[in-house]
Short mmCIF file of N, CA and C in Angstrom, two decimals:
data_model
loop_
_atom_site.label_atom_id
_atom_site.label_comp_id
_atom_site.label_asym_id
_atom_site.label_seq_id
_atom_site.Cartn_x
_atom_site.Cartn_y
_atom_site.Cartn_z
N MET P 1 0.85 -1.18 0.00
CA MET P 1 0.00 0.00 0.00
C MET P 1 0.89 1.24 0.00
N LYS P 2 0.54 2.19 -0.83
CA LYS P 2 1.24 3.47 -0.89
C LYS P 2 0.52 4.45 0.02
N LEU P 3 1.25 5.03 0.96
CA LEU P 3 0.68 5.98 1.91
C LEU P 3 1.09 7.39 1.54
N ASN P 4 0.12 8.32 1.61
CA ASN P 4 0.35 9.74 1.35
C ASN P 4 -0.12 10.53 2.56
N VAL P 5 0.71 11.44 3.05
CA VAL P 5 0.31 12.37 4.10
C VAL P 5 0.15 13.72 3.44
N VAL P 6 -1.01 14.35 3.67
CA VAL P 6 -1.30 15.64 3.06
C VAL P 6 -1.44 16.66 4.18
N MET P 7 -0.62 17.72 4.13
CA MET P 7 -0.70 18.80 5.10
C MET P 7 -1.30 20.01 4.39
N VAL P 8 -2.51 20.38 4.81
CA VAL P 8 -3.23 21.49 4.18
C VAL P 8 -2.90 22.77 4.94
N GLU P 9 -2.23 23.69 4.24
CA GLU P 9 -1.85 24.99 4.78
C GLU P 9 -1.15 24.89 6.14
N PRO P 10 -0.07 24.11 6.22
CA PRO P 10 0.64 24.00 7.50
C PRO P 10 1.27 25.33 7.90
N GLU P 11 1.26 25.61 9.19
CA GLU P 11 1.78 26.88 9.69
C GLU P 11 3.01 26.73 10.57
N ILE P 12 3.21 25.57 11.15
CA ILE P 12 4.29 25.39 12.12
C ILE P 12 5.40 24.54 11.47
N PRO P 13 6.55 25.16 11.21
CA PRO P 13 7.61 24.43 10.51
C PRO P 13 8.12 23.22 11.28
N GLN P 14 8.15 23.30 12.61
CA GLN P 14 8.64 22.17 13.40
C GLN P 14 7.73 20.95 13.24
N ASN P 15 6.42 21.16 13.22
CA ASN P 15 5.49 20.04 13.02
C ASN P 15 5.67 19.43 11.64
N THR P 16 5.82 20.28 10.64
CA THR P 16 6.03 19.80 9.28
C THR P 16 7.34 19.03 9.19
N GLY P 17 8.37 19.53 9.86
CA GLY P 17 9.66 18.83 9.89
C GLY P 17 9.55 17.46 10.52
N ASN P 18 8.82 17.36 11.63
CA ASN P 18 8.64 16.06 12.29
C ASN P 18 7.88 15.09 11.40
N ILE P 19 6.85 15.58 10.74
CA ILE P 19 6.08 14.71 9.84
C ILE P 19 6.93 14.31 8.64
N ALA P 20 7.72 15.25 8.11
CA ALA P 20 8.61 14.93 6.99
C ALA P 20 9.63 13.87 7.39
N ARG P 21 10.14 13.92 8.60
CA ARG P 21 11.10 12.92 9.08
C ARG P 21 10.43 11.54 9.13
N THR P 22 9.21 11.49 9.62
CA THR P 22 8.46 10.23 9.65
C THR P 22 8.22 9.71 8.23
N CYS P 23 7.89 10.61 7.31
CA CYS P 23 7.69 10.22 5.92
C CYS P 23 8.97 9.65 5.32
N ALA P 24 10.11 10.28 5.64
CA ALA P 24 11.39 9.79 5.13
C ALA P 24 11.68 8.38 5.65
N ALA P 25 11.36 8.14 6.90
CA ALA P 25 11.64 6.84 7.52
C ALA P 25 10.71 5.74 7.02
N THR P 26 9.51 6.11 6.60
CA THR P 26 8.51 5.10 6.22
C THR P 26 8.27 5.02 4.72
N GLY P 27 8.90 5.88 3.94
CA GLY P 27 8.68 5.87 2.49
C GLY P 27 7.33 6.44 2.09
N THR P 28 6.79 7.30 2.93
CA THR P 28 5.50 7.92 2.69
C THR P 28 5.68 9.21 1.90
N LYS P 29 4.81 9.43 0.93
CA LYS P 29 4.85 10.67 0.15
C LYS P 29 4.19 11.79 0.95
N LEU P 30 4.83 12.96 0.96
CA LEU P 30 4.31 14.13 1.67
C LEU P 30 3.79 15.15 0.67
N HIS P 31 2.55 15.56 0.85
CA HIS P 31 1.94 16.59 0.02
C HIS P 31 1.81 17.85 0.87
N LEU P 32 2.32 18.97 0.38
CA LEU P 32 2.20 20.26 1.06
C LEU P 32 1.26 21.14 0.25
N VAL P 33 0.17 21.57 0.87
CA VAL P 33 -0.83 22.39 0.19
C VAL P 33 -0.64 23.84 0.63
N HIS P 34 -0.39 24.72 -0.32
CA HIS P 34 -0.17 26.14 -0.06
C HIS P 34 -1.47 26.86 0.26
N PRO P 35 -1.38 27.98 0.96
CA PRO P 35 -0.17 28.67 1.39
C PRO P 35 0.45 28.00 2.62
N LEU P 36 1.79 28.04 2.66
CA LEU P 36 2.53 27.52 3.80
C LEU P 36 2.88 28.67 4.73
N GLY P 37 2.97 28.39 6.00
CA GLY P 37 3.31 29.43 6.98
C GLY P 37 4.81 29.59 7.16
N PHE P 38 5.61 29.06 6.24
CA PHE P 38 7.07 29.09 6.35
C PHE P 38 7.64 28.80 4.97
N SER P 39 8.94 28.96 4.84
CA SER P 39 9.61 28.72 3.56
C SER P 39 10.20 27.32 3.53
N VAL P 40 10.10 26.66 2.38
CA VAL P 40 10.75 25.36 2.20
C VAL P 40 11.87 25.48 1.16
N SER P 41 12.42 26.68 1.04
CA SER P 41 13.54 26.87 0.12
C SER P 41 14.73 26.06 0.63
N GLU P 42 15.65 25.76 -0.26
CA GLU P 42 16.83 24.98 0.12
C GLU P 42 17.58 25.65 1.27
N LYS P 43 17.70 26.96 1.22
CA LYS P 43 18.41 27.71 2.26
C LYS P 43 17.69 27.58 3.61
N ALA P 44 16.39 27.74 3.61
CA ALA P 44 15.61 27.66 4.85
C ALA P 44 15.66 26.25 5.43
N VAL P 45 15.59 25.25 4.58
CA VAL P 45 15.62 23.86 5.03
C VAL P 45 16.98 23.54 5.66
N LYS P 46 18.06 23.98 5.03
CA LYS P 46 19.40 23.74 5.58
C LYS P 46 19.58 24.46 6.91
N ARG P 47 19.09 25.70 7.00
CA ARG P 47 19.21 26.48 8.23
C ARG P 47 18.46 25.81 9.38
N ALA P 48 17.34 25.17 9.07
CA ALA P 48 16.54 24.51 10.09
C ALA P 48 17.12 23.15 10.48
N GLY P 49 18.18 22.72 9.81
CA GLY P 49 18.81 21.45 10.16
C GLY P 49 18.04 20.23 9.67
N LEU P 50 17.25 20.41 8.63
CA LEU P 50 16.47 19.29 8.09
C LEU P 50 17.30 18.54 7.06
N ASP P 51 18.32 17.84 7.55
CA ASP P 51 19.24 17.16 6.64
C ASP P 51 18.63 15.94 5.96
N TYR P 52 17.43 15.57 6.31
CA TYR P 52 16.74 14.44 5.70
C TYR P 52 15.73 14.89 4.64
N TRP P 53 15.57 16.20 4.44
CA TRP P 53 14.54 16.75 3.56
C TRP P 53 14.64 16.17 2.15
N ASP P 54 15.86 15.96 1.68
CA ASP P 54 16.05 15.43 0.32
C ASP P 54 15.70 13.95 0.21
N LYS P 55 15.43 13.30 1.33
CA LYS P 55 15.06 11.89 1.32
C LYS P 55 13.54 11.70 1.35
N VAL P 56 12.80 12.80 1.33
CA VAL P 56 11.33 12.75 1.37
C VAL P 56 10.79 13.04 -0.03
N GLU P 57 9.84 12.22 -0.46
CA GLU P 57 9.15 12.49 -1.72
C GLU P 57 8.08 13.53 -1.40
N ILE P 58 8.27 14.75 -1.94
CA ILE P 58 7.37 15.86 -1.62
C ILE P 58 6.71 16.36 -2.90
N GLU P 59 5.41 16.57 -2.80
CA GLU P 59 4.67 17.18 -3.90
C GLU P 59 3.94 18.40 -3.33
N GLU P 60 4.15 19.54 -3.96
CA GLU P 60 3.50 20.77 -3.50
C GLU P 60 2.30 21.07 -4.39
N HIS P 61 1.27 21.63 -3.77
CA HIS P 61 0.04 22.00 -4.47
C HIS P 61 -0.25 23.46 -4.15
N GLN P 62 -0.63 24.22 -5.15
CA GLN P 62 -0.83 25.65 -4.96
C GLN P 62 -2.09 25.99 -4.16
N SER P 63 -3.03 25.07 -4.07
CA SER P 63 -4.24 25.30 -3.27
C SER P 63 -4.89 23.95 -2.97
N PHE P 64 -5.81 23.95 -2.01
CA PHE P 64 -6.54 22.73 -1.68
C PHE P 64 -7.41 22.31 -2.86
N GLU P 65 -7.96 23.29 -3.56
CA GLU P 65 -8.79 22.99 -4.72
C GLU P 65 -7.97 22.28 -5.80
N LYS P 66 -6.73 22.75 -6.03
CA LYS P 66 -5.86 22.12 -7.03
C LYS P 66 -5.52 20.69 -6.62
N PHE P 67 -5.28 20.48 -5.32
CA PHE P 67 -5.02 19.13 -4.84
C PHE P 67 -6.21 18.22 -5.13
N LEU P 68 -7.41 18.69 -4.80
CA LEU P 68 -8.61 17.89 -5.00
C LEU P 68 -8.91 17.63 -6.47
N GLU P 69 -8.53 18.57 -7.34
CA GLU P 69 -8.69 18.36 -8.78
C GLU P 69 -7.80 17.21 -9.26
N LYS P 70 -6.59 17.15 -8.74
CA LYS P 70 -5.63 16.14 -9.17
C LYS P 70 -5.93 14.78 -8.55
N TYR P 71 -6.18 14.77 -7.25
CA TYR P 71 -6.44 13.52 -6.51
C TYR P 71 -7.89 13.55 -6.03
N LYS P 72 -8.78 13.17 -6.86
CA LYS P 72 -10.22 13.27 -6.59
C LYS P 72 -10.62 12.35 -5.44
N PRO P 73 -11.26 12.91 -4.39
CA PRO P 73 -11.68 12.08 -3.24
C PRO P 73 -12.62 10.94 -3.63
N GLU P 74 -13.44 11.16 -4.66
CA GLU P 74 -14.38 10.11 -5.06
C GLU P 74 -13.67 8.95 -5.78
N GLU P 75 -12.42 9.16 -6.18
CA GLU P 75 -11.67 8.11 -6.87
C GLU P 75 -10.51 7.55 -6.04
N ASN P 76 -10.23 8.17 -4.91
CA ASN P 76 -9.10 7.77 -4.07
C ASN P 76 -9.57 7.53 -2.64
N ASN P 77 -8.80 6.77 -1.91
CA ASN P 77 -9.08 6.51 -0.50
C ASN P 77 -8.53 7.66 0.32
N MET P 78 -9.40 8.62 0.67
CA MET P 78 -8.99 9.79 1.44
C MET P 78 -9.64 9.78 2.80
N PHE P 79 -8.79 10.09 3.78
CA PHE P 79 -9.24 10.16 5.16
C PHE P 79 -8.84 11.51 5.71
N PHE P 80 -9.81 12.24 6.23
CA PHE P 80 -9.59 13.58 6.74
C PHE P 80 -9.49 13.51 8.26
N ALA P 81 -8.31 13.79 8.80
CA ALA P 81 -8.08 13.72 10.24
C ALA P 81 -8.69 14.95 10.91
N SER P 82 -9.44 14.71 11.98
CA SER P 82 -10.11 15.80 12.68
C SER P 82 -10.36 15.40 14.13
N THR P 83 -10.32 16.37 15.01
CA THR P 83 -10.67 16.10 16.40
C THR P 83 -12.17 15.95 16.57
N LYS P 84 -12.93 16.26 15.53
CA LYS P 84 -14.38 16.20 15.59
C LYS P 84 -14.96 14.99 14.85
N ALA P 85 -14.10 14.06 14.45
CA ALA P 85 -14.53 12.91 13.67
C ALA P 85 -15.37 11.94 14.50
N LYS P 86 -16.25 11.25 13.82
CA LYS P 86 -17.08 10.24 14.46
C LYS P 86 -16.43 8.86 14.41
N ASN P 87 -15.49 8.66 13.49
CA ASN P 87 -14.81 7.38 13.33
C ASN P 87 -13.34 7.54 13.71
N VAL P 88 -12.68 6.42 13.99
CA VAL P 88 -11.27 6.45 14.34
C VAL P 88 -10.43 5.85 13.22
N TYR P 89 -9.17 6.20 13.19
CA TYR P 89 -8.29 5.80 12.11
C TYR P 89 -8.13 4.28 11.98
N SER P 90 -8.37 3.54 13.02
CA SER P 90 -8.16 2.09 12.98
C SER P 90 -9.35 1.32 12.41
N GLU P 91 -10.44 1.99 12.09
CA GLU P 91 -11.64 1.31 11.59
C GLU P 91 -11.53 0.82 10.14
N PRO P 92 -10.97 1.60 9.21
CA PRO P 92 -10.92 1.12 7.82
C PRO P 92 -10.00 -0.10 7.66
N ASN P 93 -10.28 -0.91 6.67
CA ASN P 93 -9.45 -2.07 6.35
C ASN P 93 -8.44 -1.63 5.28
N TYR P 94 -7.35 -1.06 5.71
CA TYR P 94 -6.36 -0.48 4.80
C TYR P 94 -5.69 -1.52 3.89
N LYS P 95 -5.58 -2.75 4.35
CA LYS P 95 -4.83 -3.74 3.57
C LYS P 95 -5.48 -4.04 2.22
N ASP P 96 -6.75 -3.69 2.06
CA ASP P 96 -7.42 -3.88 0.78
C ASP P 96 -7.30 -2.67 -0.14
N MET P 97 -6.55 -1.67 0.27
CA MET P 97 -6.42 -0.43 -0.50
C MET P 97 -5.02 -0.33 -1.11
N ASN P 98 -4.94 0.07 -2.36
CA ASN P 98 -3.64 0.24 -3.03
C ASN P 98 -2.94 1.52 -2.61
N GLU P 99 -3.73 2.57 -2.39
CA GLU P 99 -3.16 3.88 -2.04
C GLU P 99 -4.13 4.58 -1.09
N VAL P 100 -3.53 5.26 -0.09
CA VAL P 100 -4.32 5.94 0.92
C VAL P 100 -3.77 7.36 1.10
N PHE P 101 -4.67 8.32 1.26
CA PHE P 101 -4.32 9.71 1.56
C PHE P 101 -4.88 10.05 2.94
N VAL P 102 -4.03 10.55 3.83
CA VAL P 102 -4.47 11.01 5.13
C VAL P 102 -4.21 12.52 5.17
N LEU P 103 -5.28 13.29 5.34
CA LEU P 103 -5.17 14.75 5.29
C LEU P 103 -5.24 15.35 6.68
N PHE P 104 -4.33 16.30 6.94
CA PHE P 104 -4.29 17.06 8.18
C PHE P 104 -4.31 18.53 7.85
N GLY P 105 -4.88 19.34 8.70
CA GLY P 105 -4.80 20.78 8.50
C GLY P 105 -6.13 21.46 8.63
N LYS P 106 -6.19 22.65 8.04
CA LYS P 106 -7.36 23.51 8.18
C LYS P 106 -8.60 22.89 7.59
#
């Protein structure tokens, strides 16, 4: 199964860095949906000490709408993480899915 983590308009660079590190360790693709609350330029990444950044498969999207146009929720297994959700992440049977998107953010 291919796992994708989608961060919608992330604002805290440290949180994004921690998630990127986890993605690097697990082979998970990271999607960053703009606007971002920080810079991901090569200079900014090096200054922040993110020496693993080049080991993460990252795809940037200019807006949430553009992301949804490319990866249609009705055609993909998308799960929207929320503190207000009625279901928990362990309920779906992921092993029957080829690709999964887990979205965090606004």
